[in-house]
């Protein structure tokens, strides 16, 4: 009904809206047949009859009915997602094998380029334990450029992997919404920043990490360079982790600047008493509502048998006791 009302209220856009909704209907019908979903014959007859029309008021009503019915059949998939994948399939892009959603293809290209860059940069003599352990403030020139480039490539792999995993779950379910595409690129850029922050700006004892990793792998030595690159990948994959680390650092620094003062015992006692009184009042209110409900039933049925009244009271008492036991 919403689609119908929108078209009726905007006559100048009627033809465009009619064509767009008709295209979605055709895409959903094709999707249903491919998935083995039974489509009523009447729906297909109406859909075929509306092909080539510009959209009169009667046709709009019929199209709205067809669109609503097909939407119910393909749920939880969204009509826009199905139409988008159908249109991308018709375009026949050379990169279609990477996915039928533009975001997936672009992110796949970025992930492949990041992987190639990581492998290519790792061949350089500048990428070694000495340089990877050193801080960005202890290096300069080409050596610093190579180290930062490989860390960025690693963070890009982690960020693109996270974005692909998230987006693919929505595409597979058929609920991907193109309007959220920019949010995936924001997460990707934030992942790049998080990878650099985690490896260059947050102090981490690589010797301790390498020792712990070595004990987990049965004593095999762990390269510091590999640890730094892995940390960049983890930072790119989970930017939220880096945010939590920075937030904890801020809280720690804030506690030194303005430490929390212990609360006055009298104030604490008064707060607890107030809380207890509030809980007690809430409980009394709930009991009162139950009693009022029983009174209302008795008022509506004055000749209610005594056995039924006793049963109501017993049920209410049981409900009160079970609520008390849960607490």
PDB file of C-alpha atoms in Angstrom:
ATOM      1  CA  UNK A   1       0.000   0.000   0.000  1.00  0.00           C
ATOM      2  CA  UNK A   2       2.895   2.345   0.709  1.00  0.00           C
ATOM      3  CA  UNK A   3       4.285   1.881  -2.816  1.00  0.00           C
ATOM      4  CA  UNK A   4       0.845   2.485  -4.287  1.00  0.00           C
ATOM      5  CA  UNK A   5       0.252   5.645  -2.243  1.00  0.00           C
ATOM      6  CA  UNK A   6       3.662   7.039  -3.157  1.00  0.00           C
ATOM      7  CA  UNK A   7       2.952   6.657  -6.868  1.00  0.00           C
ATOM      8  CA  UNK A   8      -0.533   8.143  -6.643  1.00  0.00           C
ATOM      9  CA  UNK A   9       0.723  11.185  -4.698  1.00  0.00           C
ATOM     10  CA  UNK A  10       3.461  11.854  -7.304  1.00  0.00           C
ATOM     11  CA  UNK A  11       1.880  11.640 -10.776  1.00  0.00           C
ATOM     12  CA  UNK A  12       4.985  12.989 -12.517  1.00  0.00           C
ATOM     13  CA  UNK A  13       7.024  10.086 -11.192  1.00  0.00           C
ATOM     14  CA  UNK A  14       4.367   7.456 -11.848  1.00  0.00           C
ATOM     15  CA  UNK A  15       5.990   5.951 -14.929  1.00  0.00           C
ATOM     16  CA  UNK A  16       9.458   5.800 -13.349  1.00  0.00           C
ATOM     17  CA  UNK A  17       8.145   4.261 -10.123  1.00  0.00           C
ATOM     18  CA  UNK A  18       5.996   1.800 -12.036  1.00  0.00           C
ATOM     19  CA  UNK A  19       8.980   0.622 -14.090  1.00  0.00           C
ATOM     20  CA  UNK A  20      11.195   0.294 -10.993  1.00  0.00           C
ATOM     21  CA  UNK A  21       8.645  -1.748  -9.046  1.00  0.00           C
ATOM     22  CA  UNK A  22       7.887  -3.874 -12.105  1.00  0.00           C
ATOM     23  CA  UNK A  23      11.629  -4.628 -12.477  1.00  0.00           C
ATOM     24  CA  UNK A  24      11.792  -5.679  -8.818  1.00  0.00           C
ATOM     25  CA  UNK A  25       8.777  -7.947  -9.301  1.00  0.00           C
ATOM     26  CA  UNK A  26      10.373  -9.663 -12.294  1.00  0.00           C
ATOM     27  CA  UNK A  27      13.627 -10.125 -10.403  1.00  0.00           C
ATOM     28  CA  UNK A  28      11.787 -11.602  -7.398  1.00  0.00           C
ATOM     29  CA  UNK A  29       9.791 -13.940  -9.646  1.00  0.00           C
ATOM     30  CA  UNK A  30      12.981 -15.165 -11.322  1.00  0.00           C
ATOM     31  CA  UNK A  31      14.638 -15.554  -7.913  1.00  0.00           C
ATOM     32  CA  UNK A  32      11.672 -17.578  -6.645  1.00  0.00           C
ATOM     33  CA  UNK A  33      11.798 -19.991  -9.566  1.00  0.00           C
ATOM     34  CA  UNK A  34      15.559 -20.469  -9.171  1.00  0.00           C
ATOM     35  CA  UNK A  35      15.108 -21.215  -5.460  1.00  0.00           C
ATOM     36  CA  UNK A  36      12.232 -23.612  -6.041  1.00  0.00           C
ATOM     37  CA  UNK A  37       9.655 -21.342  -4.377  1.00  0.00           C
ATOM     38  CA  UNK A  38       6.099 -21.945  -5.588  1.00  0.00           C
ATOM     39  CA  UNK A  39       4.687 -18.830  -7.248  1.00  0.00           C
ATOM     40  CA  UNK A  40       0.891 -18.698  -7.794  1.00  0.00           C
ATOM     41  CA  UNK A  41      -0.106 -18.721 -11.454  1.00  0.00           C
ATOM     42  CA  UNK A  42      -2.320 -15.670 -10.950  1.00  0.00           C
ATOM     43  CA  UNK A  43       0.693 -13.638  -9.877  1.00  0.00           C
ATOM     44  CA  UNK A  44       2.636 -14.511 -13.024  1.00  0.00           C
ATOM     45  CA  UNK A  45      -0.397 -13.807 -15.229  1.00  0.00           C
ATOM     46  CA  UNK A  46      -0.788 -10.338 -13.709  1.00  0.00           C
ATOM     47  CA  UNK A  47       2.929  -9.689 -13.974  1.00  0.00           C
ATOM     48  CA  UNK A  48       2.997 -10.652 -17.645  1.00  0.00           C
ATOM     49  CA  UNK A  49      -0.070  -8.502 -18.361  1.00  0.00           C
ATOM     50  CA  UNK A  50       1.575  -5.403 -16.882  1.00  0.00           C
ATOM     51  CA  UNK A  51       4.746  -5.664 -18.967  1.00  0.00           C
ATOM     52  CA  UNK A  52       4.964  -2.770 -21.415  1.00  0.00           C
ATOM     53  CA  UNK A  53       2.415  -0.578 -19.604  1.00  0.00           C
ATOM     54  CA  UNK A  54       3.203   2.881 -18.204  1.00  0.00           C
ATOM     55  CA  UNK A  55       1.109   2.497 -15.077  1.00  0.00           C
ATOM     56  CA  UNK A  56      -2.501   3.526 -14.787  1.00  0.00           C
ATOM     57  CA  UNK A  57      -4.228   3.595 -11.412  1.00  0.00           C
ATOM     58  CA  UNK A  58      -5.718   0.124 -11.833  1.00  0.00           C
ATOM     59  CA  UNK A  59      -2.404  -1.251 -13.015  1.00  0.00           C
ATOM     60  CA  UNK A  60      -0.663   0.342 -10.012  1.00  0.00           C
ATOM     61  CA  UNK A  61      -3.040  -1.425  -7.637  1.00  0.00           C
ATOM     62  CA  UNK A  62      -2.464  -4.742  -9.367  1.00  0.00           C
ATOM     63  CA  UNK A  63       1.323  -4.218  -9.352  1.00  0.00           C
ATOM     64  CA  UNK A  64       1.264  -3.336  -5.665  1.00  0.00           C
ATOM     65  CA  UNK A  65      -0.572  -6.583  -4.928  1.00  0.00           C
ATOM     66  CA  UNK A  66       1.927  -8.588  -6.999  1.00  0.00           C
ATOM     67  CA  UNK A  67       4.911  -6.861  -5.341  1.00  0.00           C
ATOM     68  CA  UNK A  68       3.563  -7.481  -1.822  1.00  0.00           C
ATOM     69  CA  UNK A  69       2.849 -11.135  -2.598  1.00  0.00           C
ATOM     70  CA  UNK A  70       6.286 -11.769  -4.093  1.00  0.00           C
ATOM     71  CA  UNK A  71       7.947  -9.978  -1.161  1.00  0.00           C
ATOM     72  CA  UNK A  72       6.240 -12.433   1.200  1.00  0.00           C
ATOM     73  CA  UNK A  73       7.413 -15.384  -0.900  1.00  0.00           C
ATOM     74  CA  UNK A  74      11.112 -14.397  -1.000  1.00  0.00           C
ATOM     75  CA  UNK A  75      11.323 -13.211   2.650  1.00  0.00           C
ATOM     76  CA  UNK A  76      13.661 -12.691   4.461  1.00  0.00           C
ATOM     77  CA  UNK A  77      15.435 -11.610   1.263  1.00  0.00           C
ATOM     78  CA  UNK A  78      14.814  -7.980   0.292  1.00  0.00           C
ATOM     79  CA  UNK A  79      13.421  -6.968  -3.120  1.00  0.00           C
ATOM     80  CA  UNK A  80      16.142  -4.348  -3.623  1.00  0.00           C
ATOM     81  CA  UNK A  81      18.910  -6.881  -2.957  1.00  0.00           C
ATOM     82  CA  UNK A  82      17.416  -9.386  -5.392  1.00  0.00           C
ATOM     83  CA  UNK A  83      16.959  -6.694  -8.047  1.00  0.00           C
ATOM     84  CA  UNK A  84      20.541  -5.433  -7.549  1.00  0.00           C
ATOM     85  CA  UNK A  85      22.041  -8.888  -8.049  1.00  0.00           C
ATOM     86  CA  UNK A  86      19.806  -9.474 -11.071  1.00  0.00           C
ATOM     87  CA  UNK A  87      20.930  -6.219 -12.698  1.00  0.00           C
ATOM     88  CA  UNK A  88      24.592  -6.935 -12.011  1.00  0.00           C
ATOM     89  CA  UNK A  89      24.211 -10.375 -13.612  1.00  0.00           C
ATOM     90  CA  UNK A  90      22.715  -8.789 -16.751  1.00  0.00           C
ATOM     91  CA  UNK A  91      25.636  -6.349 -17.043  1.00  0.00           C
ATOM     92  CA  UNK A  92      28.032  -9.276 -17.466  1.00  0.00           C
ATOM     93  CA  UNK A  93      31.075  -7.590 -15.867  1.00  0.00           C
ATOM     94  CA  UNK A  94      34.486  -9.246 -16.235  1.00  0.00           C
ATOM     95  CA  UNK A  95      34.752  -9.297 -12.420  1.00  0.00           C
ATOM     96  CA  UNK A  96      31.348 -10.919 -11.967  1.00  0.00           C
ATOM     97  CA  UNK A  97      33.028 -14.122 -10.768  1.00  0.00           C
ATOM     98  CA  UNK A  98      34.081 -12.186  -7.640  1.00  0.00           C
ATOM     99  CA  UNK A  99      30.449 -11.555  -6.696  1.00  0.00           C
ATOM    100  CA  UNK A 100      27.195 -10.052  -7.938  1.00  0.00           C
ATOM    101  CA  UNK A 101      27.362  -7.108  -5.512  1.00  0.00           C
ATOM    102  CA  UNK A 102      29.646  -4.182  -6.461  1.00  0.00           C
ATOM    103  CA  UNK A 103      30.904  -3.755  -2.883  1.00  0.00           C
ATOM    104  CA  UNK A 104      32.003  -7.385  -2.699  1.00  0.00           C
ATOM    105  CA  UNK A 105      33.899  -7.103  -5.996  1.00  0.00           C
ATOM    106  CA  UNK A 106      35.652  -3.872  -4.997  1.00  0.00           C
ATOM    107  CA  UNK A 107      36.581  -5.222  -1.584  1.00  0.00           C
ATOM    108  CA  UNK A 108      37.862  -8.448  -3.144  1.00  0.00           C
ATOM    109  CA  UNK A 109      40.106  -6.444  -5.486  1.00  0.00           C
ATOM    110  CA  UNK A 110      41.428  -4.439  -2.512  1.00  0.00           C
ATOM    111  CA  UNK A 111      42.076  -7.658  -0.552  1.00  0.00           C
ATOM    112  CA  UNK A 112      43.944  -9.262  -3.472  1.00  0.00           C
ATOM    113  CA  UNK A 113      46.034  -6.137  -4.048  1.00  0.00           C
ATOM    114  CA  UNK A 114      46.856  -5.957  -0.326  1.00  0.00           C
ATOM    115  CA  UNK A 115      47.914  -9.604  -0.331  1.00  0.00           C
ATOM    116  CA  UNK A 116      50.140  -9.100  -3.385  1.00  0.00           C
ATOM    117  CA  UNK A 117      51.662  -5.983  -1.787  1.00  0.00           C
ATOM    118  CA  UNK A 118      52.353  -7.894   1.440  1.00  0.00           C
ATOM    119  CA  UNK A 119      54.146 -10.681  -0.418  1.00  0.00           C
ATOM    120  CA  UNK A 120      56.093  -8.261  -2.613  1.00  0.00           C
ATOM    121  CA  UNK A 121      57.222  -6.083   0.303  1.00  0.00           C
ATOM    122  CA  UNK A 122      58.247  -9.107   2.364  1.00  0.00           C
ATOM    123  CA  UNK A 123      60.867  -9.902  -0.318  1.00  0.00           C
ATOM    124  CA  UNK A 124      62.725  -6.687   0.501  1.00  0.00           C
ATOM    125  CA  UNK A 125      65.856  -6.777   2.665  1.00  0.00           C
ATOM    126  CA  UNK A 126      64.407  -3.894   4.680  1.00  0.00           C
ATOM    127  CA  UNK A 127      61.812  -6.254   6.170  1.00  0.00           C
ATOM    128  CA  UNK A 128      63.690  -8.034   8.939  1.00  0.00           C
ATOM    129  CA  UNK A 129      63.496  -8.502  12.706  1.00  0.00           C
ATOM    130  CA  UNK A 130      65.690  -5.493  13.434  1.00  0.00           C
ATOM    131  CA  UNK A 131      63.606  -3.037  11.434  1.00  0.00           C
ATOM    132  CA  UNK A 132      60.238  -4.485  12.448  1.00  0.00           C
ATOM    133  CA  UNK A 133      61.075  -4.261  16.147  1.00  0.00           C
ATOM    134  CA  UNK A 134      62.317  -0.661  15.836  1.00  0.00           C
ATOM    135  CA  UNK A 135      59.924   2.207  16.429  1.00  0.00           C
ATOM    136  CA  UNK A 136      58.847   4.468  13.584  1.00  0.00           C
ATOM    137  CA  UNK A 137      60.710   7.271  15.366  1.00  0.00           C
ATOM    138  CA  UNK A 138      63.979   5.304  15.199  1.00  0.00           C
ATOM    139  CA  UNK A 139      63.956   4.918  11.413  1.00  0.00           C
ATOM    140  CA  UNK A 140      63.907   7.183   8.408  1.00  0.00           C
ATOM    141  CA  UNK A 141      63.896   7.181   4.621  1.00  0.00           C
ATOM    142  CA  UNK A 142      63.357   4.058   2.571  1.00  0.00           C
ATOM    143  CA  UNK A 143      63.662   1.736   5.546  1.00  0.00           C
ATOM    144  CA  UNK A 144      60.759   3.465   7.346  1.00  0.00           C
ATOM    145  CA  UNK A 145      58.715   3.562   4.130  1.00  0.00           C
ATOM    146  CA  UNK A 146      58.989  -0.204   3.586  1.00  0.00           C
ATOM    147  CA  UNK A 147      58.133  -1.028   7.191  1.00  0.00           C
ATOM    148  CA  UNK A 148      55.060   1.234   7.238  1.00  0.00           C
ATOM    149  CA  UNK A 149      53.964  -0.040   3.821  1.00  0.00           C
ATOM    150  CA  UNK A 150      53.997  -3.699   4.880  1.00  0.00           C
ATOM    151  CA  UNK A 151      52.134  -2.875   8.088  1.00  0.00           C
ATOM    152  CA  UNK A 152      49.503  -0.995   6.072  1.00  0.00           C
ATOM    153  CA  UNK A 153      49.214  -3.927   3.652  1.00  0.00           C
ATOM    154  CA  UNK A 154      48.717  -6.313   6.573  1.00  0.00           C
ATOM    155  CA  UNK A 155      46.119  -4.034   8.182  1.00  0.00           C
ATOM    156  CA  UNK A 156      44.350  -3.750   4.808  1.00  0.00           C
ATOM    157  CA  UNK A 157      44.124  -7.546   4.569  1.00  0.00           C
ATOM    158  CA  UNK A 158      42.576  -7.736   8.044  1.00  0.00           C
ATOM    159  CA  UNK A 159      40.161  -4.857   7.402  1.00  0.00           C
ATOM    160  CA  UNK A 160      39.044  -6.162   4.001  1.00  0.00           C
ATOM    161  CA  UNK A 161      38.642  -9.678   5.413  1.00  0.00           C
ATOM    162  CA  UNK A 162      36.373  -8.354   8.184  1.00  0.00           C
ATOM    163  CA  UNK A 163      34.330  -6.266   5.731  1.00  0.00           C
ATOM    164  CA  UNK A 164      33.983  -9.159   3.264  1.00  0.00           C
ATOM    165  CA  UNK A 165      32.925 -11.574   5.981  1.00  0.00           C
ATOM    166  CA  UNK A 166      30.304  -9.128   7.274  1.00  0.00           C
ATOM    167  CA  UNK A 167      28.936  -8.115   3.877  1.00  0.00           C
ATOM    168  CA  UNK A 168      28.886 -11.672   2.531  1.00  0.00           C
ATOM    169  CA  UNK A 169      26.678 -12.814   5.409  1.00  0.00           C
ATOM    170  CA  UNK A 170      24.082 -10.205   4.401  1.00  0.00           C
ATOM    171  CA  UNK A 171      24.390 -11.010   0.683  1.00  0.00           C
ATOM    172  CA  UNK A 172      23.974 -14.738   1.334  1.00  0.00           C
ATOM    173  CA  UNK A 173      20.834 -14.065   3.374  1.00  0.00           C
ATOM    174  CA  UNK A 174      19.551 -11.724   0.648  1.00  0.00           C
ATOM    175  CA  UNK A 175      19.204  -8.745   3.018  1.00  0.00           C
ATOM    176  CA  UNK A 176      22.159  -6.638   1.858  1.00  0.00           C
ATOM    177  CA  UNK A 177      21.261  -2.940   1.610  1.00  0.00           C
ATOM    178  CA  UNK A 178      23.364  -0.781  -0.790  1.00  0.00           C
ATOM    179  CA  UNK A 179      22.774   2.351   1.316  1.00  0.00           C
ATOM    180  CA  UNK A 180      25.180   0.965   3.933  1.00  0.00           C
ATOM    181  CA  UNK A 181      28.045   0.562   1.458  1.00  0.00           C
ATOM    182  CA  UNK A 182      29.869   3.653   2.758  1.00  0.00           C
ATOM    183  CA  UNK A 183      29.906   2.189   6.280  1.00  0.00           C
ATOM    184  CA  UNK A 184      32.029  -0.739   5.052  1.00  0.00           C
ATOM    185  CA  UNK A 185      34.598   1.632   3.569  1.00  0.00           C
ATOM    186  CA  UNK A 186      34.617   3.631   6.805  1.00  0.00           C
ATOM    187  CA  UNK A 187      35.371   0.415   8.695  1.00  0.00           C
ATOM    188  CA  UNK A 188      38.128  -0.374   6.221  1.00  0.00           C
ATOM    189  CA  UNK A 189      39.845   3.007   6.723  1.00  0.00           C
ATOM    190  CA  UNK A 190      39.399   2.766  10.494  1.00  0.00           C
ATOM    191  CA  UNK A 191      41.001  -0.685  10.308  1.00  0.00           C
ATOM    192  CA  UNK A 192      44.061   0.768   8.547  1.00  0.00           C
ATOM    193  CA  UNK A 193      44.416   3.412  11.255  1.00  0.00           C
ATOM    194  CA  UNK A 194      43.926   0.814  14.001  1.00  0.00           C
ATOM    195  CA  UNK A 195      46.643  -1.422  12.515  1.00  0.00           C
ATOM    196  CA  UNK A 196      49.210   1.400  12.592  1.00  0.00           C
ATOM    197  CA  UNK A 197      48.172   2.505  16.094  1.00  0.00           C
ATOM    198  CA  UNK A 198      48.447  -1.028  17.487  1.00  0.00           C
ATOM    199  CA  UNK A 199      51.883  -1.656  16.002  1.00  0.00           C
ATOM    200  CA  UNK A 200      53.540   1.769  16.242  1.00  0.00           C
ATOM    201  CA  UNK A 201      51.899   3.914  18.902  1.00  0.00           C
ATOM    202  CA  UNK A 202      50.845   1.430  21.606  1.00  0.00           C
ATOM    203  CA  UNK A 203      53.881   0.020  23.479  1.00  0.00           C
ATOM    204  CA  UNK A 204      53.937  -3.778  23.323  1.00  0.00           C
ATOM    205  CA  UNK A 205      56.645  -6.068  24.734  1.00  0.00           C
ATOM    206  CA  UNK A 206      57.375  -8.222  21.695  1.00  0.00           C
ATOM    207  CA  UNK A 207      59.821 -10.405  23.649  1.00  0.00           C
ATOM    208  CA  UNK A 208      57.079 -11.388  26.109  1.00  0.00           C
ATOM    209  CA  UNK A 209      54.610 -12.012  23.295  1.00  0.00           C
ATOM    210  CA  UNK A 210      57.165 -14.081  21.360  1.00  0.00           C
ATOM    211  CA  UNK A 211      57.967 -16.104  24.486  1.00  0.00           C
ATOM    212  CA  UNK A 212      54.287 -16.830  25.130  1.00  0.00           C
ATOM    213  CA  UNK A 213      53.710 -17.758  21.484  1.00  0.00           C
ATOM    214  CA  UNK A 214      56.798 -19.963  21.509  1.00  0.00           C
ATOM    215  CA  UNK A 215      55.545 -21.909  24.532  1.00  0.00           C
ATOM    216  CA  UNK A 216      52.197 -22.446  22.792  1.00  0.00           C
ATOM    217  CA  UNK A 217      53.907 -23.805  19.659  1.00  0.00           C
ATOM    218  CA  UNK A 218      56.098 -26.285  21.525  1.00  0.00           C
ATOM    219  CA  UNK A 219      59.231 -24.157  21.829  1.00  0.00           C
ATOM    220  CA  UNK A 220      59.546 -23.162  18.161  1.00  0.00           C
ATOM    221  CA  UNK A 221      61.039 -19.645  17.823  1.00  0.00           C
ATOM    222  CA  UNK A 222      58.629 -16.903  16.754  1.00  0.00           C
ATOM    223  CA  UNK A 223      59.856 -14.072  14.547  1.00  0.00           C
ATOM    224  CA  UNK A 224      59.332 -10.551  15.885  1.00  0.00           C
ATOM    225  CA  UNK A 225      58.687  -9.359  12.346  1.00  0.00           C
ATOM    226  CA  UNK A 226      55.894 -11.907  11.962  1.00  0.00           C
ATOM    227  CA  UNK A 227      54.404 -10.780  15.277  1.00  0.00           C
ATOM    228  CA  UNK A 228      54.367  -7.125  14.206  1.00  0.00           C
ATOM    229  CA  UNK A 229      52.706  -7.979  10.912  1.00  0.00           C
ATOM    230  CA  UNK A 230      50.171 -10.203  12.675  1.00  0.00           C
ATOM    231  CA  UNK A 231      49.386  -7.407  15.127  1.00  0.00           C
ATOM    232  CA  UNK A 232      48.726  -5.059  12.206  1.00  0.00           C
ATOM    233  CA  UNK A 233      46.398  -7.652  10.676  1.00  0.00           C
ATOM    234  CA  UNK A 234      44.541  -8.078  13.997  1.00  0.00           C
ATOM    235  CA  UNK A 235      44.246  -4.295  14.339  1.00  0.00           C
ATOM    236  CA  UNK A 236      42.764  -4.048  10.856  1.00  0.00           C
ATOM    237  CA  UNK A 237      40.372  -6.934  11.452  1.00  0.00           C
ATOM    238  CA  UNK A 238      39.126  -5.681  14.837  1.00  0.00           C
ATOM    239  CA  UNK A 239      39.362  -1.894  15.066  1.00  0.00           C
ATOM    240  CA  UNK A 240      37.020  -2.161  18.048  1.00  0.00           C
ATOM    241  CA  UNK A 241      39.808  -3.918  19.973  1.00  0.00           C
ATOM    242  CA  UNK A 242      42.159  -0.972  19.450  1.00  0.00           C
ATOM    243  CA  UNK A 243      39.380   1.423  20.476  1.00  0.00           C
ATOM    244  CA  UNK A 244      38.927  -0.486  23.758  1.00  0.00           C
ATOM    245  CA  UNK A 245      42.695  -0.392  24.412  1.00  0.00           C
ATOM    246  CA  UNK A 246      42.819   3.370  23.833  1.00  0.00           C
ATOM    247  CA  UNK A 247      39.714   3.871  25.959  1.00  0.00           C
ATOM    248  CA  UNK A 248      41.315   1.904  28.809  1.00  0.00           C
ATOM    249  CA  UNK A 249      44.488   3.999  28.513  1.00  0.00           C
ATOM    250  CA  UNK A 250      42.410   7.186  28.725  1.00  0.00           C
ATOM    251  CA  UNK A 251      40.628   5.886  31.838  1.00  0.00           C
ATOM    252  CA  UNK A 252      43.952   4.988  33.446  1.00  0.00           C
ATOM    253  CA  UNK A 253      45.447   8.403  32.755  1.00  0.00           C
ATOM    254  CA  UNK A 254      42.275  10.083  33.982  1.00  0.00           C
ATOM    255  CA  UNK A 255      42.440   8.140  37.246  1.00  0.00           C
ATOM    256  CA  UNK A 256      45.919   9.596  37.893  1.00  0.00           C
ATOM    257  CA  UNK A 257      44.823  13.137  37.092  1.00  0.00           C
ATOM    258  CA  UNK A 258      41.534  13.077  39.020  1.00  0.00           C
ATOM    259  CA  UNK A 259      41.326   9.918  41.169  1.00  0.00           C
ATOM    260  CA  UNK A 260      37.884   8.786  42.262  1.00  0.00           C
ATOM    261  CA  UNK A 261      37.094   9.851  45.816  1.00  0.00           C
ATOM    262  CA  UNK A 262      35.586   7.184  48.097  1.00  0.00           C
ATOM    263  CA  UNK A 263      31.883   7.755  48.640  1.00  0.00           C
ATOM    264  CA  UNK A 264      30.637   8.898  52.050  1.00  0.00           C
ATOM    265  CA  UNK A 265      29.348   5.825  54.015  1.00  0.00           C
ATOM    266  CA  UNK A 266      26.275   7.747  55.170  1.00  0.00           C
ATOM    267  CA  UNK A 267      25.420   8.710  51.594  1.00  0.00           C
ATOM    268  CA  UNK A 268      25.939   5.122  50.453  1.00  0.00           C
ATOM    269  CA  UNK A 269      23.675   3.847  53.260  1.00  0.00           C
ATOM    270  CA  UNK A 270      20.965   6.364  52.358  1.00  0.00           C
ATOM    271  CA  UNK A 271      21.143   5.356  48.680  1.00  0.00           C
ATOM    272  CA  UNK A 272      20.734   1.681  49.574  1.00  0.00           C
ATOM    273  CA  UNK A 273      17.751   2.455  51.822  1.00  0.00           C
ATOM    274  CA  UNK A 274      16.116   4.503  49.076  1.00  0.00           C
ATOM    275  CA  UNK A 275      16.672   1.708  46.581  1.00  0.00           C
ATOM    276  CA  UNK A 276      15.151  -0.842  48.983  1.00  0.00           C
ATOM    277  CA  UNK A 277      12.088   1.355  49.583  1.00  0.00           C
ATOM    278  CA  UNK A 278      11.604   1.781  45.836  1.00  0.00           C
ATOM    279  CA  UNK A 279      11.779  -1.976  45.236  1.00  0.00           C
ATOM    280  CA  UNK A 280       9.360  -2.570  48.120  1.00  0.00           C
ATOM    281  CA  UNK A 281       6.917   0.006  46.712  1.00  0.00           C
ATOM    282  CA  UNK A 282       7.153  -1.529  43.237  1.00  0.00           C
ATOM    283  CA  UNK A 283       6.369  -4.962  44.668  1.00  0.00           C
ATOM    284  CA  UNK A 284       3.360  -3.667  46.603  1.00  0.00           C
ATOM    285  CA  UNK A 285       2.093  -2.002  43.429  1.00  0.00           C
ATOM    286  CA  UNK A 286       2.339  -5.285  41.497  1.00  0.00           C
ATOM    287  CA  UNK A 287       0.456  -7.173  44.244  1.00  0.00           C
ATOM    288  CA  UNK A 288      -2.225  -4.474  44.335  1.00  0.00           C
ATOM    289  CA  UNK A 289      -2.729  -4.737  40.582  1.00  0.00           C
ATOM    290  CA  UNK A 290      -3.260  -8.502  40.913  1.00  0.00           C
ATOM    291  CA  UNK A 291      -5.819  -8.060  43.679  1.00  0.00           C
ATOM    292  CA  UNK A 292      -7.646  -5.366  41.700  1.00  0.00           C
ATOM    293  CA  UNK A 293      -7.789  -7.717  38.722  1.00  0.00           C
ATOM    294  CA  UNK A 294      -9.413 -10.411  40.878  1.00  0.00           C
ATOM    295  CA  UNK A 295     -11.903  -7.873  42.257  1.00  0.00           C
ATOM    296  CA  UNK A 296     -12.796  -6.823  38.711  1.00  0.00           C
ATOM    297  CA  UNK A 297     -13.522 -10.412  37.735  1.00  0.00           C
ATOM    298  CA  UNK A 298     -15.746 -10.850  40.815  1.00  0.00           C
ATOM    299  CA  UNK A 299     -17.609  -7.621  39.989  1.00  0.00           C
ATOM    300  CA  UNK A 300     -18.276  -8.821  36.431  1.00  0.00           C
ATOM    301  CA  UNK A 301     -19.468 -12.238  37.666  1.00  0.00           C
ATOM    302  CA  UNK A 302     -21.167 -11.825  41.078  1.00  0.00           C
ATOM    303  CA  UNK A 303     -22.476 -15.423  41.074  1.00  0.00           C
ATOM    304  CA  UNK A 304     -19.019 -16.943  40.613  1.00  0.00           C
ATOM    305  CA  UNK A 305     -18.762 -20.294  42.432  1.00  0.00           C
ATOM    306  CA  UNK A 306     -16.685 -20.435  45.609  1.00  0.00           C
ATOM    307  CA  UNK A 307     -14.484 -23.148  44.121  1.00  0.00           C
ATOM    308  CA  UNK A 308     -13.565 -20.908  41.182  1.00  0.00           C
ATOM    309  CA  UNK A 309     -12.741 -18.021  43.563  1.00  0.00           C
ATOM    310  CA  UNK A 310     -10.529 -20.314  45.605  1.00  0.00           C
ATOM    311  CA  UNK A 311      -8.809 -21.495  42.437  1.00  0.00           C
ATOM    312  CA  UNK A 312      -8.158 -17.881  41.342  1.00  0.00           C
ATOM    313  CA  UNK A 313      -6.677 -17.035  44.743  1.00  0.00           C
ATOM    314  CA  UNK A 314      -4.550 -20.197  44.692  1.00  0.00           C
ATOM    315  CA  UNK A 315      -3.233 -19.371  41.196  1.00  0.00           C
ATOM    316  CA  UNK A 316      -2.436 -15.817  42.243  1.00  0.00           C
ATOM    317  CA  UNK A 317      -0.637 -17.001  45.412  1.00  0.00           C
ATOM    318  CA  UNK A 318       1.358 -19.475  43.308  1.00  0.00           C
ATOM    319  CA  UNK A 319       2.323 -16.698  40.890  1.00  0.00           C
ATOM    320  CA  UNK A 320       3.456 -14.461  43.782  1.00  0.00           C
ATOM    321  CA  UNK A 321       5.544 -17.246  45.348  1.00  0.00           C
ATOM    322  CA  UNK A 322       7.192 -18.188  42.035  1.00  0.00           C
ATOM    323  CA  UNK A 323       8.112 -14.528  41.427  1.00  0.00           C
ATOM    324  CA  UNK A 324       9.613 -14.368  44.938  1.00  0.00           C
ATOM    325  CA  UNK A 325      11.670 -17.547  44.352  1.00  0.00           C
ATOM    326  CA  UNK A 326      13.055 -16.188  41.080  1.00  0.00           C
ATOM    327  CA  UNK A 327      14.396 -13.132  42.924  1.00  0.00           C
TER     328      UNK A 327
END
